Amino acid sequence: MLIVLNHKMNFLKEEALAYAKEMEGLFLKEDQLIICPTYTYLPFFEPIGYSLGAQDVSHYQNGAHTGNVSASQLSSLSVRYAIVGHSERRLFEKETSELIHEKMKELLDHHITPILCVGESLEEKERGETLFRVMQEIEESLQGFTKDELEQIIIAYEPVWAIGTGLVPKEEEIDRVIKRIKEQVFHTWQIEMPVLYGGSVNQNNISSLREIPSLDGFLIGSFSLDPKNVKSILK
Ligand code: PEP
């Protein structure tokens, strides 16, 4: 089971350093835990016993792009995974599937595994459009990749209405969506793609969510901000 921790734009320097220190000596298998700190704190983390991820990447290769961070720069900091298409970026930064595709291409060219976030809004859920929305985001972002490239990609199913709200879909619903994602991806590309769930995962629901048959892991935001929580779920 893969666990991805998304720190978002949290912590000041000393807090990030303290967090990184807490993560020392975890002795997990390398690809079990992926920590995605804010860009500036990436060098604080020594990814031994876990892997390092980024929360985003530029779609540009290098050069005159003020404020951006490239896949090659991430790679030079031992980053092996990167979240792309998080709903906060789709919403606040107006990221489109085309842009997300370009970012994934950059990552794949630098041997960084993209974690593609997809998920429906509350309105879409209420209109019964969950699967339509999720498959649209997947197809738009993935079309054009080779089979070799597709085999490197991980999907995170994150209903937008469940992120940071304390609301979580029923387990059967998560299972249904993930199964349909896997079936559709297999049907279209003949690939077995891992699918994670993200959205208000915490100590109260993780044990039952873990039982979802189709699930390959979790993407965890706020609950991951306390290292004690992380250690408790890894036990
Ligand atoms: C997220 O931001 O991807 C996320 C899952 O956040 P939270 O766990 O806080 O809902």
PDB file of C-alpha atoms and ligand atoms in Angstrom:
ATOM      1  CA  MET A   1       0.000   0.000   0.000  1.00  0.00           C
ATOM      2  CA  LEU A   2       1.419   3.362  -1.107  1.00  0.00           C
ATOM      3  CA  ILE A   3       1.041   6.413   1.114  1.00  0.00           C
ATOM      4  CA  VAL A   4       1.644   9.886  -0.313  1.00  0.00           C
ATOM      5  CA  LEU A   5       1.838  12.857   2.048  1.00  0.00           C
ATOM      6  CA  ASN A   6       0.976  16.269   0.637  1.00  0.00           C
ATOM      7  CA  HIS A   7       2.223  19.064   2.880  1.00  0.00           C
ATOM      8  CA  LYS A   8       0.876  21.785   0.591  1.00  0.00           C
ATOM      9  CA  MET A   9       2.013  25.314   1.596  1.00  0.00           C
ATOM     10  CA  ASN A  10       2.498  24.555   5.290  1.00  0.00           C
ATOM     11  CA  PHE A  11       5.369  24.964   7.771  1.00  0.00           C
ATOM     12  CA  LEU A  12       8.054  27.543   8.261  1.00  0.00           C
ATOM     13  CA  LYS A  13      11.699  26.558   7.946  1.00  0.00           C
ATOM     14  CA  GLU A  14      12.225  25.309  11.504  1.00  0.00           C
ATOM     15  CA  GLU A  15       9.006  23.299  11.442  1.00  0.00           C
ATOM     16  CA  ALA A  16       9.945  21.667   8.150  1.00  0.00           C
ATOM     17  CA  LEU A  17      13.390  20.820   9.521  1.00  0.00           C
ATOM     18  CA  ALA A  18      11.826  19.287  12.636  1.00  0.00           C
ATOM     19  CA  TYR A  19       9.424  17.251  10.492  1.00  0.00           C
ATOM     20  CA  ALA A  20      12.268  15.967   8.325  1.00  0.00           C
ATOM     21  CA  LYS A  21      14.164  14.956  11.471  1.00  0.00           C
ATOM     22  CA  GLU A  22      11.123  13.025  12.719  1.00  0.00           C
ATOM     23  CA  MET A  23      11.071  11.079   9.467  1.00  0.00           C
ATOM     24  CA  GLU A  24      14.665   9.900   9.865  1.00  0.00           C
ATOM     25  CA  GLY A  25      15.129   6.207  10.462  1.00  0.00           C
ATOM     26  CA  LEU A  26      11.716   5.048   9.272  1.00  0.00           C
ATOM     27  CA  PHE A  27      13.202   1.983   7.546  1.00  0.00           C
ATOM     28  CA  LEU A  28      10.259   1.416   5.256  1.00  0.00           C
ATOM     29  CA  LYS A  29      10.491  -0.048   1.804  1.00  0.00           C
ATOM     30  CA  GLU A  30      11.457   2.822  -0.509  1.00  0.00           C
ATOM     31  CA  ASP A  31       8.184   3.068  -2.381  1.00  0.00           C
ATOM     32  CA  GLN A  32       5.812   2.694   0.556  1.00  0.00           C
ATOM     33  CA  LEU A  33       5.881   6.295   1.733  1.00  0.00           C
ATOM     34  CA  ILE A  34       6.296   9.402  -0.400  1.00  0.00           C
ATOM     35  CA  ILE A  35       6.671  12.768   1.280  1.00  0.00           C
ATOM     36  CA  CYS A  36       5.809  15.849  -0.792  1.00  0.00           C
ATOM     37  CA  PRO A  37       7.052  18.953   1.061  1.00  0.00           C
ATOM     38  CA  THR A  38       6.877  22.519  -0.209  1.00  0.00           C
ATOM     39  CA  TYR A  39       9.556  23.001  -2.931  1.00  0.00           C
ATOM     40  CA  THR A  40      11.817  25.101  -0.724  1.00  0.00           C
ATOM     41  CA  TYR A  41      12.054  22.369   1.913  1.00  0.00           C
ATOM     42  CA  LEU A  42      12.883  19.477  -0.415  1.00  0.00           C
ATOM     43  CA  PRO A  43      16.612  19.598   0.427  1.00  0.00           C
ATOM     44  CA  PHE A  44      15.818  19.198   4.157  1.00  0.00           C
ATOM     45  CA  PHE A  45      14.551  15.685   3.545  1.00  0.00           C
ATOM     46  CA  GLU A  46      16.969  12.806   3.226  1.00  0.00           C
ATOM     47  CA  PRO A  47      14.882  10.176   1.454  1.00  0.00           C
ATOM     48  CA  ILE A  48      16.176   7.042   3.111  1.00  0.00           C
ATOM     49  CA  GLY A  49      13.400   4.649   4.093  1.00  0.00           C
ATOM     50  CA  TYR A  50      10.924   6.741   2.109  1.00  0.00           C
ATOM     51  CA  SER A  51      10.801   8.586  -1.203  1.00  0.00           C
ATOM     52  CA  LEU A  52      10.626  12.261  -1.993  1.00  0.00           C
ATOM     53  CA  GLY A  53       7.857  13.817  -4.076  1.00  0.00           C
ATOM     54  CA  ALA A  54       7.068  17.311  -5.336  1.00  0.00           C
ATOM     55  CA  GLN A  55       3.636  18.953  -5.264  1.00  0.00           C
ATOM     56  CA  ASP A  56       3.873  20.218  -8.815  1.00  0.00           C
ATOM     57  CA  VAL A  57       6.345  20.887 -11.645  1.00  0.00           C
ATOM     58  CA  SER A  58       6.761  23.378 -14.447  1.00  0.00           C
ATOM     59  CA  HIS A  59       5.822  22.329 -17.956  1.00  0.00           C
ATOM     60  CA  TYR A  60       8.888  24.233 -19.197  1.00  0.00           C
ATOM     61  CA  GLN A  61      12.268  22.552 -19.504  1.00  0.00           C
ATOM     62  CA  ASN A  62      14.537  25.324 -18.202  1.00  0.00           C
ATOM     63  CA  GLY A  63      15.605  28.913 -18.741  1.00  0.00           C
ATOM     64  CA  ALA A  64      13.705  32.198 -18.530  1.00  0.00           C
ATOM     65  CA  HIS A  65      10.637  31.115 -16.520  1.00  0.00           C
ATOM     66  CA  THR A  66      10.712  33.141 -13.329  1.00  0.00           C
ATOM     67  CA  GLY A  67       9.258  31.368 -10.326  1.00  0.00           C
ATOM     68  CA  ASN A  68       9.005  27.953 -11.955  1.00  0.00           C
ATOM     69  CA  VAL A  69      10.727  24.705 -10.948  1.00  0.00           C
ATOM     70  CA  SER A  70      11.644  22.198 -13.654  1.00  0.00           C
ATOM     71  CA  ALA A  71      11.552  18.416 -13.663  1.00  0.00           C
ATOM     72  CA  SER A  72      15.337  18.318 -14.108  1.00  0.00           C
ATOM     73  CA  GLN A  73      15.767  20.512 -11.021  1.00  0.00           C
ATOM     74  CA  LEU A  74      13.471  18.210  -9.041  1.00  0.00           C
ATOM     75  CA  SER A  75      15.373  15.196 -10.263  1.00  0.00           C
ATOM     76  CA  SER A  76      18.652  16.782  -9.103  1.00  0.00           C
ATOM     77  CA  LEU A  77      17.101  16.962  -5.604  1.00  0.00           C
ATOM     78  CA  SER A  78      16.353  13.191  -5.599  1.00  0.00           C
ATOM     79  CA  VAL A  79      12.648  13.730  -6.232  1.00  0.00           C
ATOM     80  CA  ARG A  80      11.135  10.532  -7.659  1.00  0.00           C
ATOM     81  CA  TYR A  81       7.418  11.375  -7.671  1.00  0.00           C
ATOM     82  CA  ALA A  82       5.355  14.496  -8.343  1.00  0.00           C
ATOM     83  CA  ILE A  83       1.704  15.331  -7.831  1.00  0.00           C
ATOM     84  CA  VAL A  84       0.074  16.897 -10.902  1.00  0.00           C
ATOM     85  CA  GLY A  85      -3.430  18.199 -11.508  1.00  0.00           C
ATOM     86  CA  HIS A  86      -4.310  18.637  -7.846  1.00  0.00           C
ATOM     87  CA  SER A  87      -7.778  20.202  -7.637  1.00  0.00           C
ATOM     88  CA  GLU A  88      -6.333  23.241  -5.852  1.00  0.00           C
ATOM     89  CA  ARG A  89      -4.151  23.892  -8.889  1.00  0.00           C
ATOM     90  CA  ARG A  90      -6.972  23.211 -11.330  1.00  0.00           C
ATOM     91  CA  LEU A  91      -9.197  25.607  -9.390  1.00  0.00           C
ATOM     92  CA  PHE A  92      -6.916  28.412  -8.193  1.00  0.00           C
ATOM     93  CA  GLU A  93      -4.234  28.312 -10.899  1.00  0.00           C
ATOM     94  CA  LYS A  94      -6.686  27.474 -13.702  1.00  0.00           C
ATOM     95  CA  GLU A  95      -4.665  24.462 -14.822  1.00  0.00           C
ATOM     96  CA  THR A  96      -6.085  22.603 -17.809  1.00  0.00           C
ATOM     97  CA  SER A  97      -5.711  18.971 -18.821  1.00  0.00           C
ATOM     98  CA  GLU A  98      -3.440  20.062 -21.694  1.00  0.00           C
ATOM     99  CA  LEU A  99      -1.079  21.796 -19.277  1.00  0.00           C
ATOM    100  CA  ILE A 100      -1.201  18.826 -16.916  1.00  0.00           C
ATOM    101  CA  HIS A 101      -0.284  16.538 -19.825  1.00  0.00           C
ATOM    102  CA  GLU A 102       2.745  18.700 -20.628  1.00  0.00           C
ATOM    103  CA  LYS A 103       3.853  18.609 -16.985  1.00  0.00           C
ATOM    104  CA  MET A 104       3.541  14.839 -16.935  1.00  0.00           C
ATOM    105  CA  LYS A 105       5.614  14.612 -20.107  1.00  0.00           C
ATOM    106  CA  GLU A 106       8.394  16.647 -18.476  1.00  0.00           C
ATOM    107  CA  LEU A 107       8.286  14.399 -15.408  1.00  0.00           C
ATOM    108  CA  LEU A 108       8.379  11.198 -17.439  1.00  0.00           C
ATOM    109  CA  ASP A 109      11.303  12.516 -19.486  1.00  0.00           C
ATOM    110  CA  HIS A 110      13.170  12.906 -16.188  1.00  0.00           C
ATOM    111  CA  HIS A 111      12.153   9.542 -14.719  1.00  0.00           C
ATOM    112  CA  ILE A 112       9.857  11.100 -12.120  1.00  0.00           C
ATOM    113  CA  THR A 113       6.581   9.259 -11.534  1.00  0.00           C
ATOM    114  CA  PRO A 114       3.542  11.518 -12.017  1.00  0.00           C
ATOM    115  CA  ILE A 115       0.691  11.156  -9.513  1.00  0.00           C
ATOM    116  CA  LEU A 116      -2.284  12.450 -11.481  1.00  0.00           C
ATOM    117  CA  CYS A 117      -5.126  13.766  -9.291  1.00  0.00           C
ATOM    118  CA  VAL A 118      -8.662  13.548 -10.612  1.00  0.00           C
ATOM    119  CA  GLY A 119     -12.033  14.021  -8.981  1.00  0.00           C
ATOM    120  CA  GLU A 120     -15.497  15.445  -9.283  1.00  0.00           C
ATOM    121  CA  SER A 121     -16.899  18.595  -7.672  1.00  0.00           C
ATOM    122  CA  LEU A 122     -19.914  18.464  -5.339  1.00  0.00           C
ATOM    123  CA  GLU A 123     -22.185  19.759  -8.101  1.00  0.00           C
ATOM    124  CA  GLU A 124     -20.929  17.070 -10.479  1.00  0.00           C
ATOM    125  CA  LYS A 125     -21.463  14.401  -7.838  1.00  0.00           C
ATOM    126  CA  GLU A 126     -25.005  15.644  -7.221  1.00  0.00           C
ATOM    127  CA  ARG A 127     -25.729  15.539 -10.947  1.00  0.00           C
ATOM    128  CA  GLY A 128     -24.497  11.928 -11.053  1.00  0.00           C
ATOM    129  CA  GLU A 129     -21.515  12.900 -13.221  1.00  0.00           C
ATOM    130  CA  THR A 130     -18.697  11.502 -11.074  1.00  0.00           C
ATOM    131  CA  LEU A 131     -17.500   8.860 -13.527  1.00  0.00           C
ATOM    132  CA  PHE A 132     -17.895  11.138 -16.521  1.00  0.00           C
ATOM    133  CA  ARG A 133     -15.784  13.866 -14.897  1.00  0.00           C
ATOM    134  CA  VAL A 134     -13.098  11.534 -13.619  1.00  0.00           C
ATOM    135  CA  MET A 135     -12.735   9.686 -16.930  1.00  0.00           C
ATOM    136  CA  GLN A 136     -12.705  12.958 -18.846  1.00  0.00           C
ATOM    137  CA  GLU A 137      -9.802  14.253 -16.738  1.00  0.00           C
ATOM    138  CA  ILE A 138      -7.934  10.965 -17.127  1.00  0.00           C
ATOM    139  CA  GLU A 139      -8.428  10.661 -20.865  1.00  0.00           C
ATOM    140  CA  GLU A 140      -7.581  14.296 -21.587  1.00  0.00           C
ATOM    141  CA  SER A 141      -4.384  14.172 -19.530  1.00  0.00           C
ATOM    142  CA  LEU A 142      -3.176  10.758 -20.644  1.00  0.00           C
ATOM    143  CA  GLN A 143      -3.912  10.730 -24.337  1.00  0.00           C
ATOM    144  CA  GLY A 144      -0.769  10.733 -26.466  1.00  0.00           C
ATOM    145  CA  PHE A 145       1.492   8.921 -24.002  1.00  0.00           C
ATOM    146  CA  THR A 146       3.172   5.681 -25.068  1.00  0.00           C
ATOM    147  CA  LYS A 147       2.439   2.434 -23.257  1.00  0.00           C
ATOM    148  CA  ASP A 148       5.866   2.632 -21.577  1.00  0.00           C
ATOM    149  CA  GLU A 149       5.058   6.110 -20.303  1.00  0.00           C
ATOM    150  CA  LEU A 150       1.569   5.151 -19.128  1.00  0.00           C
ATOM    151  CA  GLU A 151       3.055   2.296 -17.117  1.00  0.00           C
ATOM    152  CA  GLN A 152       4.898   4.858 -14.951  1.00  0.00           C
ATOM    153  CA  ILE A 153       1.794   6.818 -13.955  1.00  0.00           C
ATOM    154  CA  ILE A 154      -0.243   6.649 -10.734  1.00  0.00           C
ATOM    155  CA  ILE A 155      -3.761   8.057 -10.417  1.00  0.00           C
ATOM    156  CA  ALA A 156      -5.138   9.605  -7.220  1.00  0.00           C
ATOM    157  CA  TYR A 157      -8.920   9.712  -7.041  1.00  0.00           C
ATOM    158  CA  GLU A 158      -9.696  12.785  -4.945  1.00  0.00           C
ATOM    159  CA  PRO A 159     -13.304  13.983  -4.884  1.00  0.00           C
ATOM    160  CA  VAL A 160     -12.950  17.772  -4.691  1.00  0.00           C
ATOM    161  CA  TRP A 161     -15.713  17.978  -2.061  1.00  0.00           C
ATOM    162  CA  ALA A 162     -13.819  15.547   0.200  1.00  0.00           C
ATOM    163  CA  ILE A 163     -10.526  17.468   0.269  1.00  0.00           C
ATOM    164  CA  GLY A 164      -9.984  19.189   3.604  1.00  0.00           C
ATOM    165  CA  THR A 165     -13.693  19.023   4.500  1.00  0.00           C
ATOM    166  CA  GLY A 166     -13.898  15.959   6.772  1.00  0.00           C
ATOM    167  CA  LEU A 167     -16.342  14.427   4.288  1.00  0.00           C
ATOM    168  CA  VAL A 168     -15.496  11.050   2.780  1.00  0.00           C
ATOM    169  CA  PRO A 169     -17.478   9.021   0.219  1.00  0.00           C
ATOM    170  CA  LYS A 170     -18.836   5.659   1.327  1.00  0.00           C
ATOM    171  CA  GLU A 171     -16.311   2.866   0.911  1.00  0.00           C
ATOM    172  CA  GLU A 172     -18.488   1.131  -1.703  1.00  0.00           C
ATOM    173  CA  GLU A 173     -18.560   4.360  -3.693  1.00  0.00           C
ATOM    174  CA  ILE A 174     -14.773   4.745  -3.626  1.00  0.00           C
ATOM    175  CA  ASP A 175     -14.432   1.103  -4.647  1.00  0.00           C
ATOM    176  CA  ARG A 176     -16.919   1.580  -7.491  1.00  0.00           C
ATOM    177  CA  VAL A 177     -15.118   4.637  -8.876  1.00  0.00           C
ATOM    178  CA  ILE A 178     -11.655   3.111  -8.580  1.00  0.00           C
ATOM    179  CA  LYS A 179     -12.777  -0.134 -10.218  1.00  0.00           C
ATOM    180  CA  ARG A 180     -14.307   1.797 -13.115  1.00  0.00           C
ATOM    181  CA  ILE A 181     -11.130   3.872 -13.512  1.00  0.00           C
ATOM    182  CA  LYS A 182      -9.043   0.701 -13.635  1.00  0.00           C
ATOM    183  CA  GLU A 183     -11.413  -1.019 -16.071  1.00  0.00           C
ATOM    184  CA  GLN A 184     -11.512   1.977 -18.381  1.00  0.00           C
ATOM    185  CA  VAL A 185      -7.745   2.492 -18.313  1.00  0.00           C
ATOM    186  CA  PHE A 186      -7.251  -1.195 -19.053  1.00  0.00           C
ATOM    187  CA  HIS A 187      -9.827  -1.127 -21.824  1.00  0.00           C
ATOM    188  CA  THR A 188      -8.263   1.932 -23.476  1.00  0.00           C
ATOM    189  CA  TRP A 189      -4.543   1.277 -22.984  1.00  0.00           C
ATOM    190  CA  GLN A 190      -4.191  -2.305 -21.663  1.00  0.00           C
ATOM    191  CA  ILE A 191      -2.434  -0.963 -18.570  1.00  0.00           C
ATOM    192  CA  GLU A 192      -2.997  -1.850 -14.944  1.00  0.00           C
ATOM    193  CA  MET A 193      -2.643   1.552 -13.342  1.00  0.00           C
ATOM    194  CA  PRO A 194      -2.423   1.940  -9.539  1.00  0.00           C
ATOM    195  CA  VAL A 195      -5.158   4.159  -8.064  1.00  0.00           C
ATOM    196  CA  LEU A 196      -4.960   5.920  -4.692  1.00  0.00           C
ATOM    197  CA  TYR A 197      -7.733   7.610  -2.740  1.00  0.00           C
ATOM    198  CA  GLY A 198      -7.388  11.099  -1.258  1.00  0.00           C
ATOM    199  CA  GLY A 199      -9.758  13.331   0.702  1.00  0.00           C
ATOM    200  CA  SER A 200     -10.039  13.746   4.495  1.00  0.00           C
ATOM    201  CA  VAL A 201      -8.200  10.530   5.363  1.00  0.00           C
ATOM    202  CA  ASN A 202      -7.473  10.461   9.096  1.00  0.00           C
ATOM    203  CA  GLN A 203      -6.999   8.158  12.080  1.00  0.00           C
ATOM    204  CA  ASN A 204     -10.752   7.521  12.369  1.00  0.00           C
ATOM    205  CA  ASN A 205     -11.362   6.307   8.858  1.00  0.00           C
ATOM    206  CA  ILE A 206      -8.078   4.906   7.581  1.00  0.00           C
ATOM    207  CA  SER A 207      -8.591   1.374   8.948  1.00  0.00           C
ATOM    208  CA  SER A 208     -11.894   0.905   7.180  1.00  0.00           C
ATOM    209  CA  LEU A 209     -10.751   2.697   4.006  1.00  0.00           C
ATOM    210  CA  ARG A 210      -7.751   0.359   3.896  1.00  0.00           C
ATOM    211  CA  GLU A 211     -10.174  -2.540   3.370  1.00  0.00           C
ATOM    212  CA  ILE A 212     -11.413  -1.194   0.020  1.00  0.00           C
ATOM    213  CA  PRO A 213     -10.491  -4.034  -2.336  1.00  0.00           C
ATOM    214  CA  SER A 214      -9.523  -1.994  -5.406  1.00  0.00           C
ATOM    215  CA  LEU A 215      -7.441   0.578  -3.504  1.00  0.00           C
ATOM    216  CA  ASP A 216      -3.648   0.815  -3.921  1.00  0.00           C
ATOM    217  CA  GLY A 217      -2.994   3.520  -1.339  1.00  0.00           C
ATOM    218  CA  PHE A 218      -3.725   6.996  -0.042  1.00  0.00           C
ATOM    219  CA  LEU A 219      -2.905  10.616  -0.730  1.00  0.00           C
ATOM    220  CA  ILE A 220      -3.105  12.418   2.599  1.00  0.00           C
ATOM    221  CA  GLY A 221      -3.099  16.173   3.203  1.00  0.00           C
ATOM    222  CA  SER A 222      -3.890  17.783   6.559  1.00  0.00           C
ATOM    223  CA  PHE A 223      -3.597  14.606   8.620  1.00  0.00           C
ATOM    224  CA  SER A 224       0.006  14.206   7.426  1.00  0.00           C
ATOM    225  CA  LEU A 225       1.110  17.525   8.917  1.00  0.00           C
ATOM    226  CA  ASP A 226       1.765  15.902  12.283  1.00  0.00           C
ATOM    227  CA  PRO A 227       4.576  13.311  12.151  1.00  0.00           C
ATOM    228  CA  LYS A 228       2.896  11.452  15.027  1.00  0.00           C
ATOM    229  CA  ASN A 229      -0.098  10.806  12.786  1.00  0.00           C
ATOM    230  CA  VAL A 230       2.149   9.525  10.036  1.00  0.00           C
ATOM    231  CA  LYS A 231       3.914   7.147  12.380  1.00  0.00           C
ATOM    232  CA  SER A 232       0.617   5.905  13.780  1.00  0.00           C
ATOM    233  CA  ILE A 233      -0.756   4.956  10.352  1.00  0.00           C
ATOM    234  CA  LEU A 234       2.468   3.290   9.297  1.00  0.00           C
ATOM    235  CA  LYS A 235       2.349   0.929  12.255  1.00  0.00           C
TER     236      LYS A 235
HETATM  237  C1  PEP B   1      -5.154  16.615  -0.653  1.00  0.00           C
HETATM  238  O1  PEP B   1      -4.992  17.823  -0.593  1.00  0.00           O
HETATM  239  O2  PEP B   1      -4.760  15.977  -1.630  1.00  0.00           O
HETATM  240  C2  PEP B   1      -5.832  15.949   0.445  1.00  0.00           C
HETATM  241  C3  PEP B   1      -6.156  14.697   0.306  1.00  0.00           C
HETATM  242  O3  PEP B   1      -6.082  16.730   1.546  1.00  0.00           O
HETATM  243  P1  PEP B   1      -6.843  16.291   2.895  1.00  0.00           P
HETATM  244  O4  PEP B   1      -6.276  14.958   3.303  1.00  0.00           O
HETATM  245  O5  PEP B   1      -6.540  17.369   3.854  1.00  0.00           O
HETATM  246  O6  PEP B   1      -8.283  16.178   2.548  1.00  0.00           O
END
